[in-house]
Structure formats: structure tokens, C-alpha cells
Coordinates of C-alpha atoms and ligand atoms in Angstrom, one line a residue:
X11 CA 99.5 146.4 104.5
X12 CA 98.5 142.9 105.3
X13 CA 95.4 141.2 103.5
X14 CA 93.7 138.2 105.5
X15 CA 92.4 135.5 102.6
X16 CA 89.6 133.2 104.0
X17 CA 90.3 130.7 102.0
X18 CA 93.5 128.9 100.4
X19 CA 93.0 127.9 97.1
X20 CA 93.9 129.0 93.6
X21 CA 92.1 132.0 93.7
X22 CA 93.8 132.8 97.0
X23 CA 97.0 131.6 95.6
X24 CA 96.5 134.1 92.0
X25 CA 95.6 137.0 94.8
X26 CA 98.5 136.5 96.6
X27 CA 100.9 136.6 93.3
X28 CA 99.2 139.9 92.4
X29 CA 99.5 141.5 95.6
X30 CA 103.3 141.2 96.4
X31 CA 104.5 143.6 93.7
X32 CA 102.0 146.3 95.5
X33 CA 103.8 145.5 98.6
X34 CA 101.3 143.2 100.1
X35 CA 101.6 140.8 102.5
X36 CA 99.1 137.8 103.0
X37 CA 97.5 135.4 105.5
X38 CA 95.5 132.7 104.6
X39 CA 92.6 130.3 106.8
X40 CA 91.7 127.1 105.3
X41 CA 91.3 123.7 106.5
X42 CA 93.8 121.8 104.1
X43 CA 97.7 122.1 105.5
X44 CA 97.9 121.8 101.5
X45 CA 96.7 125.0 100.5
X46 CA 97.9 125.9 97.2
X47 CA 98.1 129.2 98.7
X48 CA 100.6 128.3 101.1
X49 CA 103.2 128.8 99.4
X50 CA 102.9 132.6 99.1
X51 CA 102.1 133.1 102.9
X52 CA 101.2 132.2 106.4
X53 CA 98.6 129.4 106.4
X54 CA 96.1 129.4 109.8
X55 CA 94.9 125.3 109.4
X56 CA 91.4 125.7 110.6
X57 CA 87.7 124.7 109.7
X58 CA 86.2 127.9 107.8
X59 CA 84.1 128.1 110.9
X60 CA 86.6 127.8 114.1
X61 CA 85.6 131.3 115.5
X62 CA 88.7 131.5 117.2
X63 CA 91.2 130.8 114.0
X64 CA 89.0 133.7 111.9
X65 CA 89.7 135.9 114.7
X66 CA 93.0 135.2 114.7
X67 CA 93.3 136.1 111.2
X68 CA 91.3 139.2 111.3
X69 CA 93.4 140.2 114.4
X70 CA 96.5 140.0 112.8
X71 CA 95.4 142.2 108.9
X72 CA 94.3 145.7 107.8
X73 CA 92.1 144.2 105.5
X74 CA 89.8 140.3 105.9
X75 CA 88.8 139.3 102.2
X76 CA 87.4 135.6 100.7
X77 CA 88.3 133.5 98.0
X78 CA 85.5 130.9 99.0
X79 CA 82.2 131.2 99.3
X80 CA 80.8 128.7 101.8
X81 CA 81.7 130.6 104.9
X82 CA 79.5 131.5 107.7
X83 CA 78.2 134.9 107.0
X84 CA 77.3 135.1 110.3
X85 CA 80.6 135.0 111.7
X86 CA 82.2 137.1 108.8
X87 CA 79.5 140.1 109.7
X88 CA 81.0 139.6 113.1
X89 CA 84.1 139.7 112.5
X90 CA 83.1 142.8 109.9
X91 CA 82.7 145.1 113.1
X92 CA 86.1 144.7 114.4
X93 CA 87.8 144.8 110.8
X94 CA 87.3 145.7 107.5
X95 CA 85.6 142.7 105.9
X96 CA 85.3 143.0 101.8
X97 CA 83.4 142.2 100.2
X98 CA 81.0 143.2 102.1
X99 CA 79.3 139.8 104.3
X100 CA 75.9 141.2 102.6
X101 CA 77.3 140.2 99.2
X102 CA 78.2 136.5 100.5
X103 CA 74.8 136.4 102.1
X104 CA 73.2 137.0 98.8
X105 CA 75.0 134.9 96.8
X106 CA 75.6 132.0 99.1
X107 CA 71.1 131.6 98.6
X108 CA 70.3 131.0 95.2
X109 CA 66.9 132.2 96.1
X110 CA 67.8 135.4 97.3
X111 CA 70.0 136.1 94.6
X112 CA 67.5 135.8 92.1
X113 CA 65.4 137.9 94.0
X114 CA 67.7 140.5 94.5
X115 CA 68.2 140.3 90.5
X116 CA 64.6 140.5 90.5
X117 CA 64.3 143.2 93.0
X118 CA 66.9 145.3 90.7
X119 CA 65.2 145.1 87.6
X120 CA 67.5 141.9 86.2
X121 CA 66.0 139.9 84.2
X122 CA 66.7 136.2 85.9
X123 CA 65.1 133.1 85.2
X124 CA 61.4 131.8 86.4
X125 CA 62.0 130.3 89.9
X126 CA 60.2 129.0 92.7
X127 CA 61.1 127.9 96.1
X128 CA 60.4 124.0 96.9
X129 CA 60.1 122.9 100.9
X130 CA 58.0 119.8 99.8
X131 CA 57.3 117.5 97.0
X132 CA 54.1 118.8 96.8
X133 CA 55.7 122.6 95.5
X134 CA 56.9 120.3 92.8
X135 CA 53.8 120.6 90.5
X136 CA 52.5 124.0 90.9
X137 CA 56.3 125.4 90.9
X138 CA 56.1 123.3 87.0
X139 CA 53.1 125.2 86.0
X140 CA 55.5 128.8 86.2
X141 CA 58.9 127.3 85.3
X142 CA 57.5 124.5 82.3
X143 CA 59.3 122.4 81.0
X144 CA 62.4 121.5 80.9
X145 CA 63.0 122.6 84.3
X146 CA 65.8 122.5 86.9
X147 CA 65.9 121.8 90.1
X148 CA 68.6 123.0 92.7
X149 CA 69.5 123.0 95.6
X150 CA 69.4 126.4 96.9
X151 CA 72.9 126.3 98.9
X152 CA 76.3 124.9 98.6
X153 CA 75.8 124.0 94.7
X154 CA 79.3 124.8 92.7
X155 CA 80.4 123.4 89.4
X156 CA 77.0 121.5 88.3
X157 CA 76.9 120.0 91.6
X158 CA 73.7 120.3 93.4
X159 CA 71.0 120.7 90.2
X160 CA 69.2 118.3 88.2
X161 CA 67.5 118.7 84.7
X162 CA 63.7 117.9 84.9
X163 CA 62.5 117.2 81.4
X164 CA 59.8 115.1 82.5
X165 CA 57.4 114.8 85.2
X166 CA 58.3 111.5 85.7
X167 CA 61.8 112.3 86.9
X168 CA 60.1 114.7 89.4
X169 CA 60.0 111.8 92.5
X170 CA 63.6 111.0 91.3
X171 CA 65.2 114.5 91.4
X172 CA 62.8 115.7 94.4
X173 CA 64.5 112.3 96.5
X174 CA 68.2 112.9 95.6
X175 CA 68.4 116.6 96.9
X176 CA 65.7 115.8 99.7
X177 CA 66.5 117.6 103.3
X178 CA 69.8 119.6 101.8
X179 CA 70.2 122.2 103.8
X180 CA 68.5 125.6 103.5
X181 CA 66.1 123.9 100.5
X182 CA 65.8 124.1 97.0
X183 CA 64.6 125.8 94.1
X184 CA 62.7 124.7 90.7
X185 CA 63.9 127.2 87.9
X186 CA 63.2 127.0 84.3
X187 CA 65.8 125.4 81.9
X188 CA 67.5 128.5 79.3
X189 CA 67.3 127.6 75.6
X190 CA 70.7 130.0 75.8
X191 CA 72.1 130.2 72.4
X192 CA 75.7 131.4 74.5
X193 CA 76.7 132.1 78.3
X194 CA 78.4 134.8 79.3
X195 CA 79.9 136.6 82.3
X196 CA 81.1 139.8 83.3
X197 CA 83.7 140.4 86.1
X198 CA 83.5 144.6 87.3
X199 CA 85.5 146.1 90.5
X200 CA 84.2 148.6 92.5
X201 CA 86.8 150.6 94.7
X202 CA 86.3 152.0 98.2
X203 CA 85.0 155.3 96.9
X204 CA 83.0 153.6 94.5
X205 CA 84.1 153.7 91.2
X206 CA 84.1 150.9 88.6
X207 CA 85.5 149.3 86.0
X208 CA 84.2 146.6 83.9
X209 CA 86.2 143.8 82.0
X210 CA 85.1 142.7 78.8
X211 CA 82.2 140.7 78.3
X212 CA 83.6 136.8 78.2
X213 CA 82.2 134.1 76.6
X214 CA 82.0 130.9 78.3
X215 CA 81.8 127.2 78.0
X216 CA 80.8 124.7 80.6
X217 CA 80.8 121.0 80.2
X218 CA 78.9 119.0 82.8
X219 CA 78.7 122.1 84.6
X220 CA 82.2 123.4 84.9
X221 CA 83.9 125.8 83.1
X222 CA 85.9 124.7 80.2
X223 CA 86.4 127.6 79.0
X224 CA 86.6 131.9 78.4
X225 CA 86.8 134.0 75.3
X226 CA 87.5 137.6 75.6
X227 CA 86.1 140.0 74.0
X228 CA 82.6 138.0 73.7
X229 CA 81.5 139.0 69.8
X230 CA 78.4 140.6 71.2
X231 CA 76.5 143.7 70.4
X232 CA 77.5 146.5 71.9
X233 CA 73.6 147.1 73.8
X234 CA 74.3 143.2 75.1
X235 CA 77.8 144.9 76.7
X236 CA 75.9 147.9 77.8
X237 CA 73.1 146.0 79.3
X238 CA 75.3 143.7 81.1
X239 CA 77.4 146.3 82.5
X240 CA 74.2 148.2 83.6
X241 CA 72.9 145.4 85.6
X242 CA 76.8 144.7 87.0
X243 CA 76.6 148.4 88.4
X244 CA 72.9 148.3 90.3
X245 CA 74.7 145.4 91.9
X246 CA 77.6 146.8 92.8
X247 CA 75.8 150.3 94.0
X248 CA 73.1 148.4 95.8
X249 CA 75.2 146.1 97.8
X250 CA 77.8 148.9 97.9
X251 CA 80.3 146.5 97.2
X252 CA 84.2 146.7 97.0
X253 CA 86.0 144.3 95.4
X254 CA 85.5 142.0 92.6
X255 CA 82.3 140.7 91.5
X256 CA 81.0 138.6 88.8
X257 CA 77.8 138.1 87.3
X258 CA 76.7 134.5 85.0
X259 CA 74.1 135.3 82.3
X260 CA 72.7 133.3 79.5
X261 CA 71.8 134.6 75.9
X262 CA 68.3 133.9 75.0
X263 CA 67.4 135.6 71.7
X264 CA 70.0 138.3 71.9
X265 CA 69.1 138.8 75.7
X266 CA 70.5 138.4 78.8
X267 CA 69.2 136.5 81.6
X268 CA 71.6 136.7 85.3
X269 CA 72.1 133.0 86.1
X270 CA 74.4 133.8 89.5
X271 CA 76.7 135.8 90.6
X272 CA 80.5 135.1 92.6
X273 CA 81.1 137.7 95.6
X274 CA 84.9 137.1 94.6
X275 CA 87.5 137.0 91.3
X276 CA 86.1 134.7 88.8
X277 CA 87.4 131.5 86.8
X278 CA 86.0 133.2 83.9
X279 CA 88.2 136.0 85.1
X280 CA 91.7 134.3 85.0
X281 CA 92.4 135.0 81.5
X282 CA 92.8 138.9 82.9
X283 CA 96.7 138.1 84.3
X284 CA 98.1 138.0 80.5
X285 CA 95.5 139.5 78.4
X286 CA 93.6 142.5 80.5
X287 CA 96.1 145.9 81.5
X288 CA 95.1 144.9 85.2
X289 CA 94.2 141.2 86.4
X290 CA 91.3 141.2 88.4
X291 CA 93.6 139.9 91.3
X292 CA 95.2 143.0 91.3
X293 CA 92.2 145.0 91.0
X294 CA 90.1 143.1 93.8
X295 CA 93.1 144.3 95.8
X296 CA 93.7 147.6 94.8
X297 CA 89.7 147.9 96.1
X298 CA 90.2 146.2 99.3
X299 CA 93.3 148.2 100.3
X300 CA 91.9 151.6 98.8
X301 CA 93.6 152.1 95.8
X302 CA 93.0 153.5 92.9
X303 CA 91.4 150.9 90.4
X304 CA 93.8 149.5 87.4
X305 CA 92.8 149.7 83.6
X306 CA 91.1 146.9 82.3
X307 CA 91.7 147.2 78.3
X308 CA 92.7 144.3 76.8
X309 CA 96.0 143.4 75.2
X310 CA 94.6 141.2 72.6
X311 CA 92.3 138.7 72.4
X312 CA 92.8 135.5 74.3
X313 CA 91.0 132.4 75.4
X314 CA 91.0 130.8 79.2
X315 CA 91.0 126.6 78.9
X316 CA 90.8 125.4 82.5
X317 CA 92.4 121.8 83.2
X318 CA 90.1 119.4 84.8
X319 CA 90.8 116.6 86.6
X320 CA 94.7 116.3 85.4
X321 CA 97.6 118.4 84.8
X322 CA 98.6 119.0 80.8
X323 CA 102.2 118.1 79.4
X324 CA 103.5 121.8 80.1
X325 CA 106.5 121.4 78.1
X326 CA 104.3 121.0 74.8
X327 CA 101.8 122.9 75.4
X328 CA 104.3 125.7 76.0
X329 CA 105.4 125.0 72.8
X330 CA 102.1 127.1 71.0
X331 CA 102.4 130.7 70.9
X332 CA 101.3 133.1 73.3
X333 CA 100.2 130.1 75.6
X334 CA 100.6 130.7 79.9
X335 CA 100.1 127.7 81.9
X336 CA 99.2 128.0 85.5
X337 CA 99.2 124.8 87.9
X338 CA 97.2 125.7 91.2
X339 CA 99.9 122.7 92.7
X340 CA 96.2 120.9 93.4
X341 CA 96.5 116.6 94.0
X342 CA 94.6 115.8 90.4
X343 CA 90.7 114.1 91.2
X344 CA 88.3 113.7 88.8
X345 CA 86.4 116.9 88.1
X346 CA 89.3 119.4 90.3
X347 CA 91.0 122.2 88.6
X348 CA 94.1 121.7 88.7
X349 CA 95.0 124.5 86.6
X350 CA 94.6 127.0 83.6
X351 CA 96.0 127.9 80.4
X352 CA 95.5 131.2 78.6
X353 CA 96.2 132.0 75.2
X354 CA 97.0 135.6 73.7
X355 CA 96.7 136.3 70.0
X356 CA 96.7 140.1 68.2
X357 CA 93.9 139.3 66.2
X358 CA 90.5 136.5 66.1
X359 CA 92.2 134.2 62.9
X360 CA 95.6 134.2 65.0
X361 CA 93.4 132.9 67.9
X362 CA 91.3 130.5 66.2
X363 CA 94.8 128.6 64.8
X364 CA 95.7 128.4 68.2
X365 CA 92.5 127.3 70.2
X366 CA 92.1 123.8 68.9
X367 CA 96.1 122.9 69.8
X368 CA 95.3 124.0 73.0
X369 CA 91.8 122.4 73.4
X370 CA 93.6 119.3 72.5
X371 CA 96.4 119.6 74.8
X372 CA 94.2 120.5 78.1
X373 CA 92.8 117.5 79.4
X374 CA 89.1 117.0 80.8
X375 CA 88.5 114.2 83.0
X376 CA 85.3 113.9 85.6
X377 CA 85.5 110.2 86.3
X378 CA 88.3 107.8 87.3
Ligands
LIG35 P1 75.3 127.0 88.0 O1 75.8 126.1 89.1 O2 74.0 127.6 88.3 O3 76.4 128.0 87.6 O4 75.2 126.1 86.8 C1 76.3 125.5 86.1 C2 75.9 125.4 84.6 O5 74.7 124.6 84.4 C3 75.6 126.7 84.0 O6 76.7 127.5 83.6 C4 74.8 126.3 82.8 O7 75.6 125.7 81.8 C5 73.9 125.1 83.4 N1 72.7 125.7 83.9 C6 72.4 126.1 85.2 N2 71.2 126.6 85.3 C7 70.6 126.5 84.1 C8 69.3 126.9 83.6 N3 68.4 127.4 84.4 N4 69.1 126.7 82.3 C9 70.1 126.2 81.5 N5 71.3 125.8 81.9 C10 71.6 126.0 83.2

């Protein structure tokens, strides 16, 4: 079977890895002749929105699937009636508008946070009275690690925030800012004939709004796991998804509240190569091709560090126990991941020893 990959990235590149062994061959799309996913297949050079490249793509797979999710859902729902597109465009739709995401969450009985859509400065002061303050304001497209959203803990930085995200396209949204004591995220699969499989609840860190970081299992009560799993399947059912999905929450007070959700395998995911039965790569594609769905146990507990803006010294790092590096082979900029680490312990005190040699060792960097 051949999979078509919008997209040529890491995630594309992690998708490909996981597919071969099932016998699956892989096209990519993307616009960079440097796709990191290259290496594992054909590459179609194209803008995500050349009609006529996407076609091409879809003409030539069983399956169309997305590793990126600023794509025309337009053209993908298109495309979706001469192929098998999945997930479904529906899912990208959602997920692409921060507004309708959080009212879907809304819609499905998920607790989100207070939000309000702005079209004009004037929105700004009513939209305060439901949020309070602090508040954030973001744009309501196109926002990814951080980018696009602006903390609002004074009315006097209204003008300021309202004037840098001004006219972005498809408009923005004033939510409140979570007091969350942790963030968390859960990755689930649903196969074609919908079943599902969670992954452990994972505890994450972001710093300047990227991820730093992914515990697994999150020490969390088991009615927090419950709960989130809950929510991740009136998702799943509603969109009547296949694939991978994950879901961003906060913990306020012991509860959750959904943040966003990915229409695709997850950063907060990755750690599931070395440390889950089945990565989600493999799963996302044992859904798309109509497979059965691969356990998700873990094999210990393990920690995700992503680095940011610069490669580590592998052959050190390397040197700690249990450690996996991954380079996405990504030119190193400020603020790009460029790759990830993930290290697997048999127990929490075998982990902890570990976690700050490997903090130490992954570098950080978001400006030159
Ligand atoms: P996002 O692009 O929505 O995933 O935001 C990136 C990160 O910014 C989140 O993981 C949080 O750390 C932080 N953040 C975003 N929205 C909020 C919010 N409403 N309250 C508190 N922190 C937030």
C-alpha cells in the first residue's frame, strides 16, 4: 500500500520510519526540496496549495494523510471524494479555527476555557468582562508554538496586543489566562472500524510556548485519566475520526480544561517510539491503512526533551542510559526543532537521576 504525506517534516519523516516494516511505501508534498522526510521517499516540491501537485499525490496513493496542519481544507475535502483522505478534512477544519474548536469542545460537553471572538477593538472590553483578567489574546488561525497569542494582564496593553495581531487572517479570539498548576495531553487512535486506544496521559512543559518537554505516565488520579480519555473519545466518535489525535488540557484545581487539539501524531507523542508497545506513528498508520490498532502499554517510564533551536553533542548525551536521540536533519534557527531525545527508566528514582543530565545536555535557544 502507498500512503500520500501532505507534508514533509519530522512528523512525516517519524511516519515514514514506522511505516516501512508494515510494508508501506510513502509519498510526500511539501514546499522545501529539503524535506526531512525526503530521505524516506518520493518528495512532490510544491506549495501546500498547488491543486495540481495534491492531485498528483492523491492520484498516485491508496491512502492521502497530513502531518501539517495549515493546508486548505477546502482542497483536501476535494480531494477526499476521489481518495481516502484521513483524517478526516472535518478534523483539520476544526482544529485549524481556534474558535470552532473550542466550540466544538463546548458543543461536546468539554470543559474549555472562557472565549470570545474579537472582529474589532471595540469586542476588546466587553470580551474582558467574560474572560477577566489576565486574559489572552489570539489569533484565531495559523498560531503554533506561542506564536500568534499575547498575555493581556492589563487593560493598558489592550491597544498594544489588539495592533500587533490587527487584520490576521480569519480574526482572533480573547480567552482567559489558566492558573494551571500542570498541562497535559493525551494522544488516542481511532481505527477504521472505530475502535480506540488511548496512550498514557503525558505531562508537559512548554517554555515560551514550545514544548520542552513530556513525562509519561503523568502522576495523575485515575478520574483525571478517565476524564480525559472520555472527552478524547466524544472527539473521536463525533468527528468519526481515524487516525491519531491529540488533545492539550490544563490542570486547574485537579481539573481539566481542553486548551487545543492536533488532527495529527503529537510532539508530546514522540516519546511513544522507545517507551509505548506501539508508537503512535505506527498506530496513525495502522488506522489509515485499516489495520488493526497496536497496544499502547508502556515499557517504562520515560521523558521526551525536544531540542530547540540547535542540535545536542549526540556522542555524550548517548553516553546516559536508556537515552534515544533523534535529529529531524532540520538547518538549526532559533526556536526550530531540530530534534528529540527520549529517555527510558524501569522505575520514577531511575528517571529522575537521569532527567537533569539530559535537561542539561539538550540545548534551548529562541534567539540568535
Ligand atoms: P497554544 O498555542 O494554545 O498551544 O499555546 C502554547 C502554550 O501557551 C500553552 O501550552 C500554554 O503553556 C500557554 N497558553 C496558551 N493558552 C493559554 C491560556 N489560555 N492560559 C494559560 N496558558 C496558556
Amino acid at each position: 500500500m502507498r500512503v500520500g504525506v501532505i507534508g514533509g517534516g519530522q512528523l512525516g519523516r517519524m511516519l515514514a520510519w514506522a511505516g516501512l516494516p508494515l510494508g508501506l511505501d510513502f509519498i510526500f508534498l511539501d514546499p522545501s526540496p529539503d524535506a526531512p522526510a525526503a530521505a524516506l521517499g518520493p518528495l512532490i516540491v510544491a506549495p501546500f496549495e498547488d491543486r495540481n501537485a495534491v492531485f498528483q499525490l492523491a492520484g498516485s496513493v491508496d491512502v492521502v494523510t497530513y502531518e501539517f496542519e495549515n493546508l486548505a481544507a477546502p482542497l483536501l475535502r476535494e480531494v477526499a471524494a476521489a481518495r481516502a483522505v484521513l483524517p478526516p478534512p472535518l478534523a483539520l477544519e476544526v482544529s485549524q479555527d481556534r474558535l470552532l474548536e473550542k466550540q466544538l469542545f463546548q458543543k461536546l460537553g468539554i470543559p474549555t476555557t472562557r472565549f470570545v471572538p474579537i472582529a474589532s477593538r471595540e469586542d476588546l472590553e466587553p470580551a474582558l468582562a467574560l474572560t477577566g483578567l489576565p486574559a489572552m489574546l489570539k489569533t484565531r488561525r495559523f498560531g503554533y508554538d506561542g506564536r500568534g497569542q499575547a498575555v493581556i494582564g492589563d487593560t493598558a496593553l489592550l491597544d498594544a496586543a489588539f495592533q500587533r495581531f490587527m487584520g490576521a487572517p480569519g480574526g482572533l479570539l480573547l480567552e482567559n489566562r489558566v492558573p494551571f498548576e500542570r498541562e497535559l495531553s493525551l494522544v488516542a487512535c481511532r481505527g477504521r472500524g472505530g475502535e480506540i486506544r488511548f496512550y498514557p496521559l503525558a505531562e508537559n512543559v512548554h517554555q515560551q510556548g514550545i514544548l520542552r518537554s513530556s513525562r509519561v505516565p503523568a502522576d495523575v488520579d485515575a478520574e483525571v485519566a478517565r476524564a480525559a480519555m472520555g472527552y478524547a473519545k466524544s472527539l473521536l466518535d463525533y468527528l468519526e475520526y481515524v487516525g491519531v489525535l491529540a488533545i492539550e488540557f490544563f490542570l486547574e484545581n485537579g481539573k481539566l480544561i481542553a486548551n487545543e487539539m492536533a488532527p495529527r501524531v503529537h510532539n508530546s507523542g514522540h516519546w511513544s517510539i522507545e517507551a509505548a508497545e506501539t508508537s503512535q506513528f505506527e498506530n496513525h498508520l495502522r488506522a489509515i491503512t485499516g489495520l488493526p490498532l497496536g497496544q499502547t502499554r508502556l515499557r517504562g517510564e520515560a521523558l521526551l526533551v525536544n531540542a530547540v533551536g540547535r542540535l545536542p553533542e549526540v556522542h555524550s548525551l548517548l553516553e546516559l542510559p536508556g537515552v534515544h536521540f533523534h535529529d529531524y536533519r532540520k538547518s538549526p534557527r532559533p526556536a526550530r526543532k531540530v530534534g528529540h531525545a527520549t529517555v527510558l527508566a524501569a522505575s520514577v528514582p531511575e528517571l529522575e537521576k537521569i532527567m537533569p543530565k539530559l535537561l542539561v545536555q539538550m540545548p534551548f535557544e529562541t534567539a540568535s
